[in-house]
PDB file of C-alpha atoms in Angstrom:
ATOM      1  CA  MET A   1      92.012 108.507 115.276  1.00 81.00           C
ATOM      2  CA  LEU A   2      89.339 107.722 112.632  1.00 87.00           C
ATOM      3  CA  SER A   3      85.762 108.856 112.591  1.00 91.00           C
ATOM      4  CA  GLN A   4      83.119 106.202 111.980  1.00 92.00           C
ATOM      5  CA  LYS A   5      82.593 107.576 108.468  1.00 91.00           C
ATOM      6  CA  GLU A   6      86.343 107.422 107.709  1.00 89.00           C
ATOM      7  CA  TYR A   7      86.538 103.900 109.140  1.00 88.00           C
ATOM      8  CA  GLU A   8      83.659 102.690 106.968  1.00 88.00           C
ATOM      9  CA  LEU A   9      85.162 104.335 103.878  1.00 87.00           C
ATOM     10  CA  LEU A  10      88.549 102.716 104.510  1.00 86.00           C
ATOM     11  CA  ARG A  11      86.950  99.293 105.045  1.00 81.00           C
ATOM     12  CA  GLU A  12      85.108  99.659 101.739  1.00 84.00           C
ATOM     13  CA  ILE A  13      88.315 100.640  99.937  1.00 83.00           C
ATOM     14  CA  GLN A  14      90.157  97.758 101.583  1.00 81.00           C
ATOM     15  CA  ARG A  15      87.545  95.236 100.434  1.00 79.00           C
ATOM     16  CA  ASN A  16      87.703  96.481  96.847  1.00 79.00           C
ATOM     17  CA  GLU A  17      91.378  97.402  96.480  1.00 71.00           C
ATOM     18  CA  ARG A  18      93.387  95.336  94.011  1.00 75.00           C
ATOM     19  CA  GLN A  19      96.732  97.137  94.289  1.00 79.00           C
ATOM     20  CA  ALA A  20      98.866  95.779  97.113  1.00 78.00           C
ATOM     21  CA  ARG A  21     100.429  99.150  97.937  1.00 81.00           C
ATOM     22  CA  ALA A  22      97.096 100.934  98.432  1.00 85.00           C
ATOM     23  CA  TYR A  23      95.693  97.929 100.298  1.00 87.00           C
ATOM     24  CA  LYS A  24      98.579  98.067 102.760  1.00 91.00           C
ATOM     25  CA  LYS A  25      98.204 101.818 103.280  1.00 93.00           C
ATOM     26  CA  VAL A  26      94.507 101.423 104.114  1.00 92.00           C
ATOM     27  CA  THR A  27      95.106  98.351 106.278  1.00 94.00           C
ATOM     28  CA  VAL A  28      97.765 100.190 108.307  1.00 96.00           C
ATOM     29  CA  LEU A  29      95.210 102.833 109.288  1.00 96.00           C
ATOM     30  CA  LEU A  30      92.567 100.254 110.118  1.00 95.00           C
ATOM     31  CA  MET A  31      94.951  98.198 112.227  1.00 97.00           C
ATOM     32  CA  LEU A  32      96.203 101.263 114.118  1.00 97.00           C
ATOM     33  CA  HIS A  33      92.597 102.267 114.716  1.00 96.00           C
ATOM     34  CA  SER A  34      91.919  98.776 116.104  1.00 96.00           C
ATOM     35  CA  GLY A  35      94.770  99.135 118.593  1.00 97.00           C
ATOM     36  CA  CYS A  36      97.438  97.077 116.870  1.00 97.00           C
ATOM     37  CA  ARG A  37     101.028  98.037 117.551  1.00 97.00           C
ATOM     38  CA  ALA A  38     103.294  99.205 114.723  1.00 97.00           C
ATOM     39  CA  GLU A  39     105.535  96.191 115.335  1.00 96.00           C
ATOM     40  CA  GLU A  40     102.610  93.798 114.740  1.00 96.00           C
ATOM     41  CA  ILE A  41     101.458  95.673 111.657  1.00 96.00           C
ATOM     42  CA  SER A  42     104.926  95.592 110.131  1.00 93.00           C
ATOM     43  CA  VAL A  43     105.128  91.825 110.626  1.00 89.00           C
ATOM     44  CA  TYR A  44     101.652  91.110 109.259  1.00 90.00           C
ATOM     45  CA  LEU A  45     101.981  93.374 106.221  1.00 89.00           C
ATOM     46  CA  GLY A  46     105.663  92.846 105.480  1.00 85.00           C
ATOM     47  CA  ILE A  47     106.618  96.512 105.827  1.00 89.00           C
ATOM     48  CA  SER A  48     108.920  98.330 108.224  1.00 93.00           C
ATOM     49  CA  GLU A  49     107.732  99.978 111.425  1.00 96.00           C
ATOM     50  CA  GLY A  50     108.998 103.248 110.001  1.00 96.00           C
ATOM     51  CA  THR A  51     106.660 102.818 107.045  1.00 95.00           C
ATOM     52  CA  VAL A  52     103.748 102.276 109.420  1.00 96.00           C
ATOM     53  CA  TRP A  53     104.500 105.564 111.184  1.00 97.00           C
ATOM     54  CA  ASN A  54     105.105 107.365 107.888  1.00 96.00           C
ATOM     55  CA  TYR A  55     101.716 106.209 106.591  1.00 95.00           C
ATOM     56  CA  LYS A  56     100.006 107.401 109.795  1.00 96.00           C
ATOM     57  CA  LYS A  57     101.737 110.778 109.631  1.00 96.00           C
ATOM     58  CA  GLN A  58     100.971 111.171 105.923  1.00 94.00           C
ATOM     59  CA  TYR A  59      97.288 110.415 106.508  1.00 95.00           C
ATOM     60  CA  GLU A  60      97.048 112.864 109.401  1.00 95.00           C
ATOM     61  CA  GLN A  61      98.768 115.632 107.429  1.00 95.00           C
ATOM     62  CA  GLU A  62      97.172 115.161 104.012  1.00 93.00           C
ATOM     63  CA  GLY A  63      93.771 113.534 104.509  1.00 92.00           C
ATOM     64  CA  ILE A  64      92.322 110.480 102.800  1.00 87.00           C
ATOM     65  CA  GLU A  65      92.294 111.600  99.150  1.00 87.00           C
ATOM     66  CA  LYS A  66      95.903 112.750  99.033  1.00 89.00           C
ATOM     67  CA  TYR A  67      96.946 109.776 101.183  1.00 89.00           C
ATOM     68  CA  LEU A  68      95.569 107.307  98.662  1.00 84.00           C
ATOM     69  CA  GLU A  69      97.123 108.975  95.600  1.00 84.00           C
ATOM     70  CA  ASP A  70      99.698 106.685  94.084  1.00 74.00           C
ATOM     71  CA  ASN A  71     102.529 108.669  92.537  1.00 70.00           C
ATOM     72  CA  TYR A  72     104.835 105.661  92.435  1.00 63.00           C
ATOM     73  CA  LYS A  73     106.897 105.504  89.248  1.00 68.00           C
ATOM     74  CA  ALA A  74     108.630 102.229  88.506  1.00 67.00           C
ATOM     75  CA  TYR A  75     112.294 102.373  87.548  1.00 71.00           C
ATOM     76  CA  THR A  76     112.546 101.824  83.810  1.00 74.00           C
ATOM     77  CA  GLY A  77     116.274 101.382  83.541  1.00 81.00           C
ATOM     78  CA  LYS A  78     118.907 103.197  81.531  1.00 87.00           C
ATOM     79  CA  LEU A  79     118.706 101.324  78.242  1.00 87.00           C
ATOM     80  CA  SER A  80     116.881 102.828  75.300  1.00 89.00           C
ATOM     81  CA  LYS A  81     114.047 100.876  73.659  1.00 88.00           C
ATOM     82  CA  GLU A  82     116.428  99.890  70.841  1.00 92.00           C
ATOM     83  CA  GLN A  83     119.041  98.687  73.324  1.00 92.00           C
ATOM     84  CA  GLU A  84     116.402  96.717  75.234  1.00 89.00           C
ATOM     85  CA  GLY A  85     115.353  95.066  71.974  1.00 91.00           C
ATOM     86  CA  GLU A  86     118.950  94.194  71.127  1.00 93.00           C
ATOM     87  CA  LEU A  87     119.484  92.792  74.631  1.00 92.00           C
ATOM     88  CA  GLU A  88     116.335  90.691  74.316  1.00 91.00           C
ATOM     89  CA  GLU A  89     117.600  89.255  71.007  1.00 93.00           C
ATOM     90  CA  GLU A  90     120.988  88.535  72.588  1.00 93.00           C
ATOM     91  CA  LEU A  91     119.354  86.663  75.474  1.00 92.00           C
ATOM     92  CA  GLU A  92     117.265  84.613  73.050  1.00 92.00           C
ATOM     93  CA  ARG A  93     120.377  83.677  71.006  1.00 94.00           C
ATOM     94  CA  ASN A  94     122.773  82.958  73.882  1.00 92.00           C
ATOM     95  CA  LEU A  95     122.591  81.302  77.263  1.00 92.00           C
ATOM     96  CA  TYR A  96     123.977  83.315  80.178  1.00 91.00           C
ATOM     97  CA  HIS A  97     124.567  81.580  83.487  1.00 91.00           C
ATOM     98  CA  SER A  98     124.337  84.650  85.702  1.00 91.00           C
ATOM     99  CA  SER A  99     123.139  88.218  85.715  1.00 90.00           C
ATOM    100  CA  LYS A 100     126.784  89.288  86.105  1.00 92.00           C
ATOM    101  CA  GLU A 101     127.503  87.824  82.656  1.00 93.00           C
ATOM    102  CA  VAL A 102     124.616  89.820  81.216  1.00 92.00           C
ATOM    103  CA  VAL A 103     125.870  93.002  82.902  1.00 91.00           C
ATOM    104  CA  CYS A 104     129.343  92.421  81.422  1.00 93.00           C
ATOM    105  CA  TRP A 105     127.814  91.957  77.940  1.00 94.00           C
ATOM    106  CA  ILE A 106     125.861  95.214  78.335  1.00 93.00           C
ATOM    107  CA  GLN A 107     128.936  97.116  79.516  1.00 92.00           C
ATOM    108  CA  GLU A 108     131.042  95.818  76.638  1.00 94.00           C
ATOM    109  CA  ARG A 109     128.325  96.522  74.072  1.00 92.00           C
ATOM    110  CA  TRP A 110     127.422 100.059  75.211  1.00 90.00           C
TER     111      TRP A 110
END
């Protein structure tokens, strides 16, 4: 699956990678190359078997550079910055016992 040059490059990236997502993507390829089964990889890395196969397919279709691009965008929510600030003030002023109570406050307020 991997050439010696690709293997060495991936090992170098793995040793120096600080982002968990990229580390897992590289480790999946290295483990597959070493003969590990997808089931084992999913257990060791805490990802689904489907993700293992998706990573393999993505690598084979796109190559290493595109494979390692991280286009992940975190969900930022639906509140505006002003609303977030007001919510933060509310949480500092009042004690809520559950997230459901906070959700109710948000729904009533906006």
